[in-house]
CSV table of C-alpha atoms and ligand atoms in Angstrom, one decimal:
chain,number,residue,atom,x,y,z
A,141,MET,CA,14.2,80.6,-51.2
A,142,SER,CA,11.5,83.5,-51.8
A,143,ALA,CA,9.4,83.5,-54.6
A,144,SER,CA,11.3,87.3,-55.5
A,145,SER,CA,15.1,85.6,-55.2
A,146,ALA,CA,13.3,82.6,-57.6
A,147,PRO,CA,15.3,82.3,-60.7
A,148,SER,CA,12.8,83.5,-63.5
A,149,LEU,CA,12.9,81.7,-66.6
A,150,SER,CA,11.0,84.2,-67.9
A,151,GLU,CA,11.3,84.2,-72.2
A,152,PHE,CA,9.1,86.6,-74.1
A,153,GLY,CA,9.8,90.3,-72.9
A,154,ASN,CA,14.1,88.6,-73.0
A,155,PRO,CA,15.8,91.9,-72.7
A,156,ASN,CA,18.7,90.3,-74.9
A,157,LEU,CA,16.0,90.5,-77.9
A,158,GLU,CA,15.2,93.3,-79.9
A,159,PRO,CA,11.8,93.0,-80.7
A,160,LEU,CA,11.6,92.9,-85.0
A,161,LEU,CA,7.8,91.9,-86.1
A,162,THR,CA,4.8,91.5,-83.9
A,163,GLY,CA,2.8,88.8,-83.9
A,164,GLU,CA,0.0,90.6,-84.8
A,165,GLN,CA,2.3,92.0,-88.4
A,166,ILE,CA,3.3,88.5,-88.8
A,167,GLN,CA,-0.3,87.3,-89.3
A,168,THR,CA,-1.1,89.8,-91.5
A,169,ARG,CA,1.2,89.1,-93.6
A,170,ILE,CA,0.7,85.3,-93.9
A,171,SER,CA,-3.0,85.9,-94.4
A,172,GLU,CA,-2.1,88.0,-97.4
A,173,MET,CA,0.3,85.2,-98.6
A,174,GLY,CA,-2.2,82.3,-97.9
A,175,ALA,CA,-5.1,84.2,-100.6
A,176,GLU,CA,-2.4,84.4,-102.8
A,177,ILE,CA,-1.1,81.0,-103.1
A,178,ALA,CA,-4.4,80.0,-102.8
A,179,ARG,CA,-5.1,81.9,-106.2
A,180,ASP,CA,-2.8,81.0,-107.8
A,181,TYR,CA,-2.8,77.3,-107.3
A,182,ALA,CA,-7.0,77.0,-107.6
A,183,GLY,CA,-8.3,73.6,-108.7
A,184,ARG,CA,-4.9,72.8,-107.5
A,185,ASN,CA,-4.2,70.4,-105.5
A,186,PRO,CA,-0.5,71.2,-104.1
A,187,LEU,CA,2.2,69.5,-101.0
A,188,LEU,CA,3.1,72.1,-99.1
A,189,LEU,CA,7.0,71.4,-97.5
A,190,GLY,CA,7.9,72.0,-94.5
A,191,VAL,CA,12.0,72.4,-93.8
A,192,LEU,CA,12.3,71.3,-90.3
A,193,LYS,CA,12.6,72.2,-87.2
A,194,GLY,CA,12.4,76.4,-88.0
A,195,ALA,CA,9.1,76.3,-90.0
A,196,PHE,CA,6.9,74.9,-88.2
A,197,ILE,CA,4.6,77.3,-86.7
A,198,PHE,CA,4.7,79.1,-89.3
A,199,LEU,CA,3.8,76.8,-92.0
A,200,SER,CA,1.2,75.9,-89.3
A,201,ASP,CA,-0.2,79.2,-89.4
A,202,LEU,CA,-0.2,79.8,-93.1
A,203,ILE,CA,-2.1,76.0,-94.2
A,204,ARG,CA,-4.7,78.2,-92.2
A,205,THR,CA,-5.1,81.2,-94.9
A,206,ILE,CA,-5.2,78.9,-98.2
A,207,ASP,CA,-8.7,77.5,-98.7
A,208,LEU,CA,-7.5,74.6,-100.7
A,209,GLN,CA,-7.5,71.5,-100.7
A,210,ILE,CA,-3.4,70.6,-99.9
A,211,GLY,CA,-1.1,67.9,-98.6
A,212,ILE,CA,1.3,68.4,-96.0
A,213,GLU,CA,5.3,66.8,-95.8
A,214,PHE,CA,8.2,67.6,-94.0
A,215,MET,CA,11.8,67.4,-94.7
A,216,ALA,CA,15.0,67.8,-92.2
A,217,ILE,CA,18.1,68.8,-93.5
A,218,SER,CA,21.4,69.9,-91.8
A,219,SER,CA,23.9,71.6,-93.8
A,220,TYR,CA,27.7,69.9,-93.5
A,221,GLY,CA,31.1,71.9,-91.2
A,222,ALA,CA,32.2,74.6,-91.9
A,223,GLU,CA,34.4,74.3,-94.7
A,224,THR,CA,32.4,72.6,-96.2
A,225,ARG,CA,29.1,74.8,-96.5
A,226,SER,CA,30.5,77.0,-99.0
A,227,SER,CA,29.8,73.7,-101.7
A,228,GLY,CA,26.1,74.2,-100.8
A,229,GLU,CA,26.1,70.4,-99.9
A,230,VAL,CA,23.0,69.8,-97.4
A,231,LYS,CA,22.8,66.5,-95.1
A,232,ILE,CA,18.9,65.7,-95.9
A,233,VAL,CA,17.7,64.4,-92.4
A,234,LYS,CA,14.6,63.1,-92.8
A,235,ASP,CA,13.4,62.7,-96.7
A,236,LEU,CA,9.9,62.2,-97.3
A,237,ASP,CA,7.9,59.7,-97.9
A,238,VAL,CA,6.5,60.0,-100.5
A,239,ALA,CA,6.4,60.5,-104.3
A,240,ILE,CA,6.3,63.7,-105.8
A,241,GLU,CA,6.5,63.5,-108.9
A,242,GLY,CA,4.0,65.6,-110.7
A,243,ARG,CA,2.6,67.0,-107.6
A,244,ASP,CA,2.9,70.5,-107.2
A,245,ILE,CA,5.5,71.1,-104.5
A,246,LEU,CA,5.3,74.7,-102.5
A,247,VAL,CA,8.5,74.0,-100.3
A,248,VAL,CA,8.1,76.6,-97.2
A,249,GLU,CA,11.0,77.5,-95.3
A,250,ASP,CA,11.8,79.2,-92.2
A,251,ILE,CA,14.4,82.7,-93.7
A,252,VAL,CA,17.0,82.6,-96.7
A,253,ASP,CA,20.2,83.9,-95.8
A,254,THR,CA,23.0,82.4,-98.1
A,255,GLY,CA,21.0,80.4,-99.8
A,256,LEU,CA,23.2,77.7,-100.3
A,257,THR,CA,20.6,75.4,-98.8
A,258,LEU,CA,17.0,75.8,-100.5
A,259,SER,CA,19.4,76.2,-104.0
A,260,TYR,CA,20.2,72.7,-102.6
A,261,LEU,CA,17.5,71.8,-101.9
A,262,LEU,CA,15.2,72.8,-104.6
A,263,ALA,CA,17.5,71.5,-107.0
A,264,ASN,CA,17.0,67.6,-105.7
A,265,LEU,CA,13.3,68.7,-105.1
A,266,ARG,CA,13.4,69.5,-109.1
A,267,SER,CA,15.1,66.5,-109.9
A,268,ARG,CA,12.5,63.9,-108.6
A,269,GLY,CA,10.5,64.8,-111.3
A,270,ALA,CA,7.9,67.5,-109.4
A,271,ALA,CA,5.4,69.1,-111.7
A,272,SER,CA,6.4,72.7,-110.2
A,273,VAL,CA,8.4,73.6,-107.1
A,274,LYS,CA,8.1,76.8,-105.8
A,275,LEU,CA,9.4,79.0,-102.2
A,276,VAL,CA,7.8,80.5,-99.3
A,277,ALA,CA,9.7,82.0,-97.5
A,278,LEU,CA,8.8,84.3,-93.9
A,279,LEU,CA,12.0,86.3,-93.5
A,280,ASN,CA,14.9,87.0,-96.5
A,281,LYS,CA,18.1,88.3,-95.4
A,282,HIS,CA,19.4,89.1,-98.8
A,283,GLU,CA,23.0,91.0,-97.9
A,284,ARG,CA,24.5,88.2,-97.2
A,285,ARG,CA,23.2,86.1,-100.3
A,286,LEU,CA,26.3,83.8,-101.9
A,287,ARG,CA,23.9,82.0,-103.6
A,288,GLU,CA,21.0,82.9,-106.2
A,289,VAL,CA,17.5,81.7,-105.2
A,290,GLU,CA,14.6,83.4,-106.8
A,291,ILE,CA,11.6,83.7,-103.7
A,292,ASP,CA,8.4,83.3,-105.1
A,293,TYR,CA,6.0,84.0,-101.7
A,294,LEU,CA,8.4,86.3,-99.2
A,295,GLY,CA,6.6,87.7,-96.1
A,296,PHE,CA,9.1,90.3,-95.3
A,297,ASN,CA,12.5,91.6,-95.7
A,298,ILE,CA,14.9,91.8,-92.5
A,299,PRO,CA,18.2,93.7,-92.1
A,300,ASP,CA,21.1,90.9,-91.3
A,301,ALA,CA,21.0,89.6,-87.8
A,302,PHE,CA,20.2,86.9,-86.0
A,303,VAL,CA,16.9,87.1,-85.3
A,304,VAL,CA,15.3,84.5,-83.0
A,305,GLY,CA,10.9,83.6,-81.9
A,306,TYR,CA,8.2,82.3,-83.9
A,307,GLY,CA,10.0,79.4,-84.7
A,308,LEU,CA,13.3,80.1,-85.0
A,309,ASP,CA,16.4,79.6,-83.0
A,310,PHE,CA,19.4,80.0,-80.8
A,311,ALA,CA,20.9,76.4,-79.3
A,312,GLU,CA,17.2,75.1,-79.9
A,313,ARG,CA,16.5,78.4,-77.6
A,314,TYR,CA,13.5,80.8,-78.8
A,315,ARG,CA,11.0,78.8,-80.5
A,316,ASN,CA,8.9,79.9,-78.9
A,317,LEU,CA,8.7,83.5,-78.4
A,318,PRO,CA,5.2,84.2,-79.8
A,319,TYR,CA,7.5,86.8,-82.5
A,320,ILE,CA,10.3,87.5,-84.3
A,321,ALA,CA,13.2,89.3,-82.2
A,322,VAL,CA,16.8,90.3,-83.1
A,323,LEU,CA,18.9,88.1,-80.8
A,324,LYS,CA,21.3,91.1,-79.3
A,325,ASP,CA,24.1,89.4,-78.1
A,326,PRO,CA,24.2,85.0,-78.4
A,327,LEU,CA,26.9,84.9,-75.3
A,328,ILE,CA,24.5,86.1,-72.7
A,329,GLN,CA,22.1,83.5,-71.7
B,155,5GP,P1,20.9,79.7,-95.5
B,155,5GP,O1,22.0,78.5,-96.0
B,155,5GP,O2,20.0,80.9,-96.5
B,155,5GP,O3,22.3,80.5,-95.5
B,155,5GP,O4,20.5,78.9,-94.2
B,155,5GP,C1,18.7,79.0,-93.5
B,155,5GP,C2,18.7,79.0,-92.7
B,155,5GP,O5,20.2,79.0,-92.0
B,155,5GP,C3,17.6,78.9,-92.4
B,155,5GP,O6,16.9,77.4,-92.5
B,155,5GP,C4,17.7,79.0,-90.6
B,155,5GP,O7,18.0,77.5,-89.8
B,155,5GP,C5,19.0,78.9,-90.2
B,155,5GP,N1,19.5,80.8,-90.0
B,155,5GP,C6,19.8,81.9,-90.9
B,155,5GP,N2,19.8,82.7,-90.8
B,155,5GP,C7,19.0,82.7,-89.6
B,155,5GP,C8,18.8,83.9,-88.3
B,155,5GP,O8,19.0,85.1,-88.4
B,155,5GP,N3,19.0,83.4,-87.2
B,155,5GP,C9,18.1,81.3,-87.2
B,155,5GP,N4,17.6,81.6,-85.7
B,155,5GP,N5,18.3,80.9,-88.0
B,155,5GP,C10,19.4,81.4,-89.0
């Protein structure tokens, strides 16, 4: 097989992707968010709690813009099947390894869509005796909200479309895109 007929597995310029936010726009906004968080939490030691897997890139870029002593933890959650989804109940797949009593928690999430996952998670964390629980989200699709969730630090409001990249996946693909794009047709490989 010649090099030109070999299948291409390149991803970043995939024509099924409609770019929405450039890497540069994302970094600029994250720097502003990090500076705001550092100002608001001056003199304190917040615990940043990343929600796996989608928030891992956002969290790693965000913490490098927060000039404070911070802690990092991760949780992984998955929603139950379609019928139980409307109840907002989610399954904790990986729980915290540490007690959060008396800590200032900043939950770091990739995207708030219906709000079901976050409203469950925030209530769960508050019940564990944290001093405060606030939410940092990179993206917000407000049109789709079923449960009200207060986002304390928001990167971008986006339209109601399925987005991938910068940690966000479709069936585990596209997390490594260095920008955020609308997936035009999920059926096209
Ligand atoms: P919610 O409970 O707010 O409906 O769901 C939030 C979760 O759904 C996010 O953490 C993310 O995993 C997933 N999600 C919602 N909208 C999108 C989207 O446009 N793209 C991707 N990749 N995931 C999404």
